[in-house]
Amino acid sequence: MYDAPKLERNVDDRTIKFSARNVHVFYGETEAIKGVDVDILDNTVTAFIGPSGCGKSTFLRCLNRMNDTIDICRVTGDIRLDGHDIYDRSVDPVQLRAKVGMVFQKPNPFPKSIYDNVAYGPRIHGLARTRADLDAIVEQSLRRAALWDEAKDRLDQPGTGLSGGQQQRLCIARAVATSPEVLLMDEPCSALDPIATAQVEELIDELRQDYSVVIVTHSMQQAARVSQKTAFFHLGHLVEFGDTGQIFTNPHDERTESYITGRIG
Amino acid sequence: MTDLSANSAPLGAAQRNHLRRRNRHQLMLQGFGIAAISFAALMLFILVSSLVGTGYKAFTQTHIQVEVFVDPEEVSVEKLPRGGFRDVLQASLQAQLPEVSERADLRRLEGLFSNGAQFRLRDMIVADPSLIGQTVTLRVPMSDPFDQLAKGLVKRDTPEAQRRVTDQEIAWFDRLDQAGMITQPLNWGLLTNADSRFPELAGLKGALVGSFWALLVCFLISFPLGIGAAIYLEEFAPKNRWSDLIEVNINNLAAVPSVVFGLLALAVFIGWFGLPRSAPLVGGMTLALMTMPTIIIATRAALKAVPPSIREAALGVGASKHQVVFGHVLPLAMPGILTGTIIGLAQALGETAPLLLIGMNAFITSAPGSPLDSATALPTQIFIWADSPERGFVSRTSAAILVLLTFLITMNAIAIYLRSKFERKW
Ligand SMILES: Nc1ncnc2c1ncn2[C@@H]1O[C@H](COP(=O)(O)OP(=O)(O)OP(=O)(O)O)[C@@H](O)[C@H]1O
Ligand SMILES: [Mg+2]
């Protein structure tokens, strides 16, 4: 698939959001990602699965250049968003991160009010010209994150006072408030109970209408439930990438099969 | 414990021994801790009680109240502010003790008054010359020997030759006391007077104002510089050999004996820059040198304590490094920074050696009007008083230490309050 001639790939470009080629990531001397090629499609949920320490988070963090904040981290290869190299000199990582939002494993709302949490991104990027604009963005984002009904009466209360599941949805609202094109989620449900997890999963499915979503998860069931594409990482390699149905029912690589059936991990 | 023994098999002998040894170690450790704390508390108690024991007498001051007839022959409008104020005062006492008439005795009678009494009277008359020819009521401090006598620090049963007051003077004192002229009100002069050679007039105002200016200068220099340096080192500086070197140096700087900073200040601020000696400005700059490492270290610790998840969250929505630091990390670190700053300033307030070197132990009888005037500071004032031979300064030294301790405790209490108020659970 990746060796396809250039011509064919260009045809696919219409729906490809991210395309990564020959990506290597080093932490100092150790190589955490060893040559990954992958295409992430628009309006699709892509799941990254694999055993702990295989480099899922590392690769995910390459996509919005969060790795830049780690001194010893070095990224080589080619990662393009809509055909533009995101590691190009001319690209400002700060602007990139407004376009490629991120939700973290542990809910991490700012110790500010719910309103200010959501409004923070639009404020620093100057997305709202008036207070009414900002109010509208906040409401819309909270609705997107299915938190509006619970939060609308307590917008001025601290975001840290919400329950864990609500906090995570607040973080999602905060991420979508900057109208990103891609949403990266690193194990967004690992700190949540099953009910909150179900809510967030439902949310992810809805977000797919507007965004390309990449989700790292340790739960096979979750990957199977929410994603259309699945990528299996192992020891820094992208072992297999394809339709979720195919990966879970008919994996081509035996490592994928062992992992899915629970023999490695 | 009960659950354990009920549900599991009985412990083997070796395990029991092990457990007993572990419990014994824990008990020993606890006992040691309690002993250490008790020892510290005992020492603190001894310190404070000895200070209070000697110092409390300085919180009152023996005053004498006299009816003074401002004799126009001695004091005239034309010659103000000169005039025979001493004679006028003397006459007021003579009215009470008519039998005293010898010149030498009259001199000694005058000695009951503090040396400042005549100036108090003079200021009163200068302010309102219409008092000339009238009788005014004046309450003025008594001189140190009689203050000591009133407080029982001069014993009446010591032989006269070894006493600072003669039997005759004691007799005068008692007569005046019986006439209800002698009182012992709270000694506000301790806080509102500047320094003086006469213990009964000496106060801490100059030292308090001097310390205030010095601390203000110290704060204005060390707070912004310290925070700036800490933010740069912690958030922006590349981690390499240079930053390691700087880090080691800052930690060392915090441990440099303060007298060294005093020498440095003497050479640089006074020697090269030509700033005035004994000035709180220079004192504050010197103290800033010492406070800055403390603030840097406290600020860096506070910045480090802000959880990385907050930084990631802000970076994740596209905040720049600058916005992350100033919008999120710094506000969250502020309580810790303030705590460190207050503790640093409290240290600076008690610092003596560097101030001695830059001459803040001069004898200055007026409070400084600006940071450029000569002044003393609280600890150097204590040093001066402790060094003075007059008996009255013994209790005043202790009282001054108590005042200093009060400020220190207040500052530390504020630090603790801030810390507990803003403490966050993540
Ligand atoms: N900041 C870092 N500094 C050095 N090495 C790192 C750093 N972050 C990750 N690594 C290393 O990179 C490799 C991949 O880590 P990564 O966090 O991407 O794994 P992961 O697949 O997300 O694992 P998990 O499922 O446990 O989250 C690991 O071997 C890890 O030790
Ligand atoms: Mg991870």
XYZ file of C-alpha atoms and ligand atoms in Angstrom:
723
model
C 0.000 0.000 0.000
C 2.771 2.428 0.921
C 4.847 1.480 -2.044
C 2.105 2.560 -4.411
C 3.248 4.880 -7.223
C 3.024 8.578 -6.564
C 0.171 9.091 -8.978
C -2.161 6.803 -7.092
C -1.354 8.347 -3.768
C -2.268 11.780 -5.021
C -5.738 10.570 -5.839
C -6.168 9.581 -2.196
C -4.904 12.959 -0.994
C -8.362 14.433 -1.020
C -9.322 12.621 2.115
C -5.920 12.114 3.697
C -5.414 14.446 6.631
C -2.057 13.343 7.937
C 0.470 11.461 5.951
C 3.613 10.252 7.665
C 6.576 8.789 5.832
C 9.624 7.107 7.294
C 9.202 8.741 10.707
C 11.897 8.032 13.277
C 11.836 9.395 16.812
C 14.809 9.366 19.133
C 14.937 10.066 22.833
C 18.601 10.885 23.132
C 20.274 7.749 21.773
C 17.330 5.372 22.009
C 15.067 5.056 19.041
C 11.430 4.942 20.111
C 9.850 5.031 16.630
C 11.642 3.115 13.904
C 10.371 4.197 10.538
C 6.615 4.568 10.521
C 4.520 5.227 7.415
C 0.841 5.908 7.895
C -2.047 7.871 6.380
C -4.746 9.247 8.610
C -8.014 10.005 6.885
C -10.427 12.833 7.403
C -13.750 12.146 9.126
C -12.387 8.889 10.399
C -11.519 7.548 13.805
C -8.101 5.919 13.743
C -7.102 3.775 16.704
C -3.490 3.182 17.747
C -3.098 -0.047 19.670
C -0.111 -1.975 20.902
C 1.678 -3.130 24.010
C 2.893 -0.646 26.574
C 6.041 1.234 25.609
C 5.745 0.500 21.896
C 5.635 4.184 20.990
C 1.939 4.986 20.467
C 2.046 8.143 22.565
C 5.364 9.133 21.072
C 4.024 8.911 17.558
C 0.787 10.655 18.499
C 2.739 13.525 19.999
C 4.661 13.911 16.752
C 1.448 14.852 15.009
C 1.024 18.117 16.955
C 4.712 18.563 17.720
C 4.207 18.157 21.444
C 7.500 16.296 21.324
C 9.191 19.637 20.712
C 8.759 20.347 24.409
C 11.005 17.419 25.318
C 14.604 18.556 25.031
C 16.132 15.210 24.162
C 13.504 14.252 21.621
C 14.412 14.295 17.924
C 12.051 13.559 15.045
C 13.142 12.719 11.506
C 11.112 11.832 8.442
C 8.187 13.515 6.815
C 4.826 14.312 8.383
C 2.349 16.250 6.289
C -0.937 17.813 7.308
C -3.037 18.508 4.208
C 0.118 18.117 2.180
C 2.182 20.642 4.172
C 5.212 19.505 6.112
C 4.451 20.271 9.764
C 8.120 20.140 10.701
C 8.947 22.781 8.126
C 10.782 25.826 9.439
C 7.906 28.104 8.481
C 5.383 26.218 10.615
C 4.694 27.611 14.045
C 4.017 24.715 16.436
C 1.710 26.968 18.414
C -0.538 27.510 15.379
C -0.311 23.839 14.530
C -1.591 22.854 17.964
C -4.639 25.035 17.525
C -5.408 23.021 14.371
C -4.500 19.673 15.884
C -6.111 19.482 19.295
C -5.098 17.044 21.982
C -6.842 15.313 24.858
C -4.664 13.680 27.469
C -4.847 10.487 29.440
C -5.517 12.155 32.766
C -8.183 14.859 32.738
C -6.228 18.080 33.174
C -8.569 21.053 33.349
C -6.983 24.360 34.293
C -7.709 25.395 37.871
C -10.039 28.057 36.501
C -13.745 28.294 35.890
C -15.443 25.974 33.423
C -16.073 28.944 31.158
C -12.449 30.070 31.235
C -11.262 26.550 30.546
C -13.195 26.404 27.306
C -12.633 30.050 26.414
C -8.878 29.864 26.885
C -8.006 28.540 23.427
C -10.276 30.934 21.497
C -8.948 33.806 23.574
C -5.265 33.199 22.922
C -5.892 32.602 19.242
C -8.179 35.619 18.928
C -11.058 33.559 17.550
C -13.802 35.635 19.158
C -14.191 39.313 18.548
C -16.896 40.023 21.082
C -17.985 38.599 24.355
C -21.111 37.268 22.636
C -18.943 35.424 20.097
C -16.975 33.882 22.900
C -20.133 32.874 24.758
C -21.359 31.214 21.602
C -18.109 29.311 21.107
C -18.146 28.148 24.725
C -21.720 26.950 24.501
C -21.176 25.218 21.189
C -18.025 23.482 22.434
C -19.675 22.327 25.628
C -22.616 21.005 23.604
C -20.208 19.168 21.303
C -18.628 17.585 24.356
C -22.076 16.652 25.734
C -21.399 18.678 28.848
C -23.636 21.679 28.272
C -26.645 20.425 30.194
C -24.568 19.552 33.232
C -22.402 22.656 33.157
C -24.608 25.477 31.917
C -25.645 26.543 35.416
C -22.177 26.442 36.873
C -19.966 27.960 34.193
C -18.237 30.169 36.720
C -17.344 27.311 39.019
C -13.909 25.718 38.882
C -13.407 23.027 36.282
C -11.462 21.000 38.812
C -14.657 20.599 40.834
C -16.254 18.380 38.187
C -16.263 14.597 38.315
C -13.531 12.738 36.455
C -15.727 11.950 33.458
C -17.052 15.495 33.328
C -13.505 16.818 33.553
C -12.463 14.723 30.597
C -15.419 15.984 28.588
C -14.454 19.498 29.631
C -10.981 18.833 28.240
C -12.577 17.654 25.006
C -14.683 20.815 24.922
C -11.544 22.843 25.489
C -9.832 21.051 22.610
C -12.706 21.518 20.156
C -13.159 25.181 21.092
C -10.263 26.187 18.828
C -12.058 24.451 15.899
C -9.272 21.987 15.254
C -9.220 19.794 12.165
C -7.751 16.803 13.919
C -8.284 15.626 17.463
C -5.592 13.507 19.094
C -6.632 11.504 22.145
C -4.125 9.631 24.262
C -6.022 6.993 26.256
C -8.818 9.458 27.009
C -10.878 6.928 28.934
C -8.280 5.223 31.046
C -9.176 7.293 34.119
C -12.929 6.966 33.620
C -15.586 4.560 34.812
C -17.594 2.520 32.272
C -20.486 4.973 32.122
C -18.256 7.983 31.525
C -16.301 5.892 29.029
C -19.475 5.108 27.119
C -20.350 8.802 27.022
C -16.924 9.753 25.717
C -17.024 6.995 23.103
C -20.381 8.188 21.898
C -18.924 11.640 21.725
C -15.964 10.461 19.663
C -18.324 8.936 17.167
C -20.136 12.249 16.831
C -16.925 14.213 16.562
C -16.060 12.145 13.512
C -18.630 14.169 11.533
C -16.376 17.214 11.719
C -12.918 16.015 12.592
C -10.368 13.408 11.986
C -9.869 11.630 15.310
C -6.823 9.638 16.391
C -7.217 7.679 19.599
C -4.659 5.655 21.531
C -6.254 2.917 23.556
C -5.348 -0.201 25.465
C -8.835 -1.562 25.167
C -9.406 -3.789 22.139
C -13.140 -3.454 22.640
C -12.881 0.289 22.598
C -10.811 0.269 19.432
C -13.320 -2.063 17.836
C -16.271 0.052 18.969
C -15.153 3.518 17.974
C -12.614 3.276 15.183
C -12.808 2.693 11.448
C -9.057 2.296 10.999
C -6.647 0.604 13.365
C -2.864 0.771 13.569
C -0.962 -1.824 15.544
C 2.409 -0.713 16.932
C 5.060 -3.040 18.274
C 8.516 -2.085 19.566
C 8.552 1.151 17.624
C 7.332 -0.365 14.343
C 3.966 0.061 12.758
C 3.254 -3.599 12.252
C -0.118 -3.438 10.632
C -2.554 -0.751 9.551
C -5.948 -1.271 8.010
C -9.683 -1.285 8.439
C -10.619 -2.011 12.009
C -12.846 -4.889 11.016
C -10.095 -6.530 9.057
C -7.471 -6.052 11.798
C -9.653 -7.613 14.444
C -11.083 -10.447 12.403
C -8.384 -11.225 9.904
C -4.970 -9.794 10.847
C -2.237 -10.401 8.283
C 0.681 -10.279 10.732
C 1.043 -12.933 13.374
C 2.224 -10.368 15.970
C -1.036 -8.508 15.517
C -2.932 -11.709 15.941
C -1.027 -12.642 19.098
C -1.633 -9.206 20.586
C -5.328 -9.153 19.788
C -5.838 -12.605 21.139
C -3.946 -11.599 24.247
C -0.713 -13.560 23.793
C 1.659 -10.582 23.780
C 1.229 -7.287 25.525
C -3.968 -6.478 62.822
C -6.693 -8.660 64.300
C -7.881 -9.594 60.835
C -4.426 -10.626 59.889
C -3.896 -13.002 62.766
C -7.422 -14.393 62.485
C -7.283 -15.193 58.781
C -3.730 -16.251 58.185
C -1.762 -19.083 59.588
C 0.020 -18.323 62.864
C 3.267 -16.457 62.294
C 6.482 -18.439 62.481
C 9.016 -17.565 65.173
C 11.347 -15.872 62.709
C 8.584 -13.704 61.307
C 7.457 -12.775 64.801
C 10.970 -11.717 65.691
C 11.236 -9.716 62.542
C 7.970 -7.990 63.245
C 8.966 -7.187 66.801
C 12.245 -5.721 65.645
C 10.465 -3.605 63.091
C 8.030 -2.274 65.672
C 10.876 -1.533 68.036
C 12.704 0.456 65.356
C 9.589 2.439 64.661
C 9.130 3.199 68.348
C 12.749 4.261 68.690
C 12.435 6.571 65.725
C 9.285 8.106 67.129
C 10.870 8.542 70.537
C 13.885 10.173 68.998
C 11.722 12.602 67.065
C 9.703 13.527 70.132
C 12.886 14.028 72.143
C 14.343 16.296 69.484
C 11.212 18.398 69.301
C 10.978 18.649 73.091
C 14.569 19.786 73.256
C 13.976 22.459 70.642
C 10.824 23.604 72.409
C 12.638 23.782 75.733
C 15.421 25.896 74.253
C 12.872 28.206 72.666
C 11.067 28.498 75.969
C 14.285 29.376 77.814
C 15.194 31.953 75.192
C 11.842 33.674 75.164
C 11.318 33.559 78.903
C 14.740 35.015 79.621
C 14.099 37.753 77.089
C 10.700 38.505 78.527
C 12.139 38.315 82.038
C 14.657 41.039 81.377
C 12.804 42.879 78.664
C 9.359 43.409 80.126
C 10.574 46.219 82.384
C 11.504 48.241 79.341
C 7.898 48.273 78.225
C 7.094 50.783 80.954
C 8.963 53.984 81.700
C 8.939 55.917 84.968
C 7.559 59.402 84.418
C 7.336 62.372 86.728
C 4.518 64.858 86.526
C 5.285 68.401 87.607
C 3.505 71.724 87.673
C 5.914 74.091 85.966
C 5.598 77.813 86.362
C 7.080 79.227 83.179
C 8.819 82.187 84.768
C 8.979 85.150 82.336
C 12.284 86.139 83.891
C 13.889 82.904 82.788
C 12.050 82.417 79.512
C 11.177 85.358 77.349
C 9.445 85.570 74.007
C 12.300 87.466 72.446
C 14.918 84.921 73.288
C 13.019 81.764 72.269
C 14.033 79.026 71.746
C 16.784 79.849 74.215
C 15.982 80.318 77.814
C 16.459 78.894 81.281
C 14.266 75.878 80.856
C 16.418 73.844 83.201
C 16.059 76.417 85.934
C 12.328 76.528 85.431
C 12.147 72.766 85.799
C 14.408 72.830 88.823
C 12.180 75.389 90.438
C 9.156 73.189 89.949
C 10.793 70.422 91.985
C 12.077 72.840 94.563
C 8.511 73.865 95.174
C 7.853 70.302 96.314
C 11.076 69.951 98.294
C 11.532 73.443 99.786
C 14.374 72.439 102.116
C 16.763 71.855 99.204
C 18.657 75.054 98.649
C 22.336 74.293 98.216
C 23.617 74.767 94.724
C 25.081 71.264 94.462
C 21.884 69.697 95.785
C 19.830 71.643 93.300
C 21.991 70.275 90.495
C 21.347 66.776 91.739
C 17.666 67.477 92.088
C 17.620 68.417 88.460
C 19.138 65.033 87.762
C 15.805 63.400 88.540
C 14.588 64.594 85.192
C 15.634 62.948 82.013
C 17.971 65.094 80.020
C 15.251 65.412 77.438
C 12.807 67.089 79.796
C 14.059 70.592 79.140
C 13.713 70.084 75.391
C 10.191 68.776 75.833
C 9.348 71.945 77.747
C 11.121 74.110 75.224
C 9.231 72.582 72.296
C 5.990 73.117 74.162
C 6.710 76.792 74.771
C 8.013 77.406 71.263
C 4.834 75.926 69.882
C 2.689 78.120 72.119
C 4.531 81.198 73.493
C 1.375 82.355 75.277
C 2.209 79.783 77.979
C 4.958 82.061 79.262
C 3.981 83.343 82.664
C 1.540 80.499 83.198
C 1.741 77.190 85.011
C 1.805 74.128 82.784
C 1.512 70.465 83.711
C 4.364 68.448 82.283
C 4.857 64.708 82.375
C 8.390 63.743 81.427
C 10.555 60.628 81.728
C 12.744 60.345 84.807
C 16.418 59.753 84.288
C 17.710 56.213 84.075
C 18.945 55.719 87.695
C 15.527 56.660 89.065
C 13.767 54.573 86.446
C 15.858 51.646 87.662
C 15.044 52.545 91.252
C 11.333 52.645 90.542
C 11.521 49.264 88.844
C 13.480 47.790 91.730
C 16.571 47.202 89.629
C 18.535 49.496 91.896
C 18.268 47.840 95.312
C 17.763 50.035 98.304
C 19.716 47.676 100.565
C 22.973 47.894 98.634
C 25.533 50.112 100.357
C 25.230 53.702 99.249
C 28.720 53.830 97.806
C 27.883 51.069 95.317
C 24.572 52.537 94.351
C 23.932 54.978 91.545
C 21.550 56.999 93.683
C 22.333 58.442 97.070
C 20.204 57.974 100.164
C 19.186 61.591 99.906
C 18.049 61.156 96.330
C 16.038 58.108 97.382
C 14.394 60.206 100.060
C 13.474 62.848 97.476
C 12.163 60.196 95.168
C 9.974 58.712 97.905
C 8.551 62.108 98.840
C 7.667 62.836 95.223
C 6.216 59.351 94.913
C 4.021 59.923 97.939
C 2.844 63.156 96.400
C 1.575 61.014 93.507
C 3.846 62.643 90.996
C 5.577 59.489 89.847
C 3.865 57.115 87.442
C 4.919 54.190 85.271
C 2.911 54.312 82.039
C 3.496 52.128 78.984
C 6.701 53.088 77.290
C 5.500 54.179 73.846
C 8.776 56.021 73.515
C 10.388 52.646 72.881
C 8.666 52.630 69.501
C 8.258 56.339 68.796
C 11.645 57.748 69.848
C 14.821 57.526 67.866
C 18.064 56.438 69.471
C 19.578 58.450 72.312
C 22.542 58.330 74.630
C 20.100 58.365 77.515
C 18.376 55.025 77.909
C 15.153 56.589 79.195
C 14.815 58.445 75.912
C 16.157 55.815 73.570
C 13.656 54.216 71.196
C 13.539 52.027 68.138
C 11.909 54.403 65.686
C 15.109 55.026 63.768
C 15.850 51.326 63.615
C 12.293 50.431 62.588
C 12.244 53.003 59.817
C 15.762 52.012 58.778
C 14.812 48.345 58.644
C 11.663 49.216 56.714
C 13.595 51.118 54.039
C 16.254 48.442 53.845
C 13.680 45.655 53.489
C 11.739 47.639 50.914
C 14.867 48.156 48.823
C 15.790 44.514 49.350
C 12.332 43.375 48.210
C 12.223 45.683 45.199
C 15.560 44.351 43.995
C 15.506 40.700 44.943
C 11.863 39.857 44.151
C 11.756 40.756 40.458
C 15.348 39.723 39.805
C 14.990 36.480 41.736
C 11.748 35.505 40.025
C 13.094 36.495 36.646
C 16.230 34.439 37.108
C 14.273 31.462 38.415
C 11.781 31.539 35.539
C 14.551 31.753 33.010
C 16.566 28.956 34.578
C 13.594 26.697 35.158
C 11.526 27.270 32.045
C 13.656 28.667 29.261
C 17.331 27.966 29.777
C 18.729 25.014 27.848
C 19.848 22.244 30.158
C 23.564 21.974 29.622
C 26.827 22.332 31.461
C 26.449 26.078 31.796
C 23.058 25.877 33.432
C 24.379 23.188 35.791
C 27.251 25.470 36.701
C 24.908 28.368 37.363
C 22.666 26.148 39.463
C 25.577 25.009 41.628
C 26.716 28.590 42.023
C 23.313 29.809 43.121
C 23.067 27.076 45.704
C 26.507 28.010 46.952
C 25.613 31.664 47.027
C 22.775 30.886 49.426
C 25.319 29.344 51.760
C 27.923 32.112 51.657
C 28.395 33.682 55.118
C 26.606 36.997 55.220
C 29.654 38.909 56.387
C 31.176 38.251 52.975
C 28.290 40.038 51.314
C 28.926 42.932 53.674
C 32.542 43.151 52.542
C 31.466 42.965 48.931
C 28.941 45.748 49.453
C 31.513 47.870 51.218
C 33.921 47.496 48.330
C 31.459 47.801 45.476
C 28.463 49.883 46.535
C 30.324 52.277 48.803
C 33.840 52.054 47.386
C 33.145 52.102 43.651
C 29.654 53.476 43.262
C 30.211 56.037 46.001
C 26.870 55.423 47.662
C 26.553 56.896 51.169
C 27.666 54.872 54.148
C 25.122 53.758 56.735
C 22.273 54.280 54.268
C 19.340 51.851 54.198
C 19.618 51.925 50.408
C 23.012 50.265 50.593
C 21.791 48.007 53.392
C 18.847 46.905 51.256
C 21.087 46.268 48.256
C 23.383 44.161 50.411
C 20.503 42.197 51.864
C 19.137 41.725 48.340
C 22.349 39.919 47.401
C 21.633 37.432 50.154
C 17.888 37.172 49.656
C 18.044 36.636 45.933
C 19.436 33.076 46.047
C 16.743 32.164 48.576
C 14.046 33.559 46.325
C 15.511 31.887 43.251
C 15.620 28.520 44.962
C 12.094 28.867 46.389
C 10.712 30.042 43.053
C 12.316 27.205 41.148
C 10.909 24.707 43.616
C 7.462 26.274 43.304
C 7.641 26.231 39.502
C 8.752 22.609 39.525
C 5.848 21.696 41.769
C 3.296 22.820 39.185
C 2.140 19.546 37.638
C 3.297 18.926 34.064
C -0.276 18.122 33.084
C -1.145 21.824 33.365
C 1.691 22.771 31.036
C 0.669 20.050 28.581
C -2.933 21.187 28.717
C -1.992 24.746 27.856
C 0.513 23.732 25.181
C -2.081 21.336 23.786
C -4.534 24.123 22.961
C -1.778 26.107 21.315
C -0.469 28.382 24.029
C 3.053 29.595 23.459
C 5.750 28.837 25.990
C 5.488 32.385 27.209
C 1.718 32.124 27.677
C 2.067 28.826 29.490
C 4.572 30.244 31.934
C 2.935 33.568 32.652
C -0.686 32.515 32.271
C -0.647 29.193 34.091
C 2.541 28.115 35.768
C 3.494 31.361 37.469
C 0.067 32.068 39.017
C -0.063 28.519 40.368
C 3.445 28.848 41.744
C 2.769 32.250 43.302
C 1.849 31.078 46.818
C 5.075 29.090 46.999
C 7.044 32.019 45.636
C 5.513 34.429 48.131
C 6.179 32.051 50.989
C 9.813 31.759 49.971
C 10.092 35.509 49.550
C 8.660 36.262 52.976
C 10.975 33.759 54.593
C 13.875 35.283 52.693
C 12.877 38.769 53.849
C 12.495 37.569 57.427
C 16.055 36.275 57.215
C 17.172 39.613 55.830
C 15.393 41.448 58.632
C 17.441 39.615 61.224
C 20.734 39.869 59.365
C 23.359 41.854 61.288
C 26.879 41.264 60.066
C 26.663 42.818 56.583
C 24.913 45.886 58.001
C 27.671 46.374 60.545
C 30.209 46.365 57.750
C 28.458 49.058 55.767
C 28.140 51.232 58.831
C 24.513 50.818 59.783
C 25.578 50.715 63.425
C 26.174 54.438 63.591
C 24.769 56.495 66.445
C 21.924 58.410 64.866
C 19.374 60.329 66.881
C 16.736 60.903 64.231
C 14.764 58.512 62.083
C 15.847 58.473 58.422
C 13.581 60.443 56.127
C 14.673 58.591 53.008
C 16.676 55.489 52.117
C 19.693 57.715 51.553
C 19.866 59.067 55.117
C 22.061 57.415 57.671
C 20.186 54.938 59.797
C 20.397 51.840 61.884
C 18.348 48.687 61.498
C 16.688 46.575 64.182
C 19.455 43.997 64.571
C 22.229 46.589 64.499
C 20.336 48.705 67.026
C 20.219 45.667 69.285
C 23.939 45.300 68.738
C 24.552 48.936 69.712
C 22.390 48.751 72.805
C 23.867 45.460 73.917
C 27.218 47.196 73.732
C 26.180 50.239 75.795
C 27.345 50.485 79.387
C 24.226 52.132 80.864
C 22.098 49.802 82.948
C 18.912 50.999 81.291
C 20.027 49.528 77.978
C 20.067 45.982 79.359
C 16.308 45.682 79.516
C 15.903 47.769 76.373
C 18.116 45.349 74.467
C 15.861 42.477 75.466
C 12.803 44.528 74.621
C 14.252 45.350 71.194
C 14.941 41.654 70.601
C 11.333 40.921 71.489
C 10.186 43.547 68.996
C 12.397 41.989 66.318
C 11.111 38.513 67.154
C 7.548 39.785 66.931
C 8.188 40.985 63.400
C 9.882 37.730 62.441
C 7.074 35.629 63.865
C 4.488 37.790 62.134
C 6.234 37.394 58.795
C 6.585 33.666 59.170
C 2.967 33.381 60.245
C 1.927 35.210 57.085
C 4.045 32.783 55.079
C 2.390 29.791 56.724
C -1.048 31.313 56.248
C -0.408 31.901 52.549
C 0.872 28.395 52.116
C -2.107 26.744 53.752
C -4.632 29.061 52.129
C -3.459 28.485 48.594
C -2.355 24.914 48.946
C -3.876 22.895 46.150
C -4.711 19.275 45.780
C -4.233 18.080 42.239
N 10.311 11.701 27.674
C 10.921 10.535 27.362
N 12.257 10.438 27.532
C 12.895 9.294 27.223
N 12.286 8.208 26.764
C 10.951 8.241 26.574
C 10.201 9.414 26.870
N 8.909 9.183 26.612
C 8.851 7.903 26.184
N 10.075 7.336 26.150
C 10.384 5.980 25.709
O 9.884 5.809 24.429
C 9.268 4.531 24.273
C 7.837 4.708 23.810
O 7.111 5.384 24.821
P 5.580 5.780 24.647
O 5.200 6.601 25.792
O 5.397 6.354 23.313
O 4.858 4.361 24.715
P 3.309 4.035 24.683
O 3.113 3.106 23.558
O 2.504 5.266 24.687
O 3.126 3.222 26.023
P 1.846 3.216 26.981
O 0.858 2.362 26.320
O 2.370 2.594 28.225
O 1.396 4.623 27.164
C 9.376 3.872 25.622
O 10.419 2.946 25.586
C 9.691 4.970 26.580
O 10.557 4.509 27.584
Mg 1.212 6.216 26.138
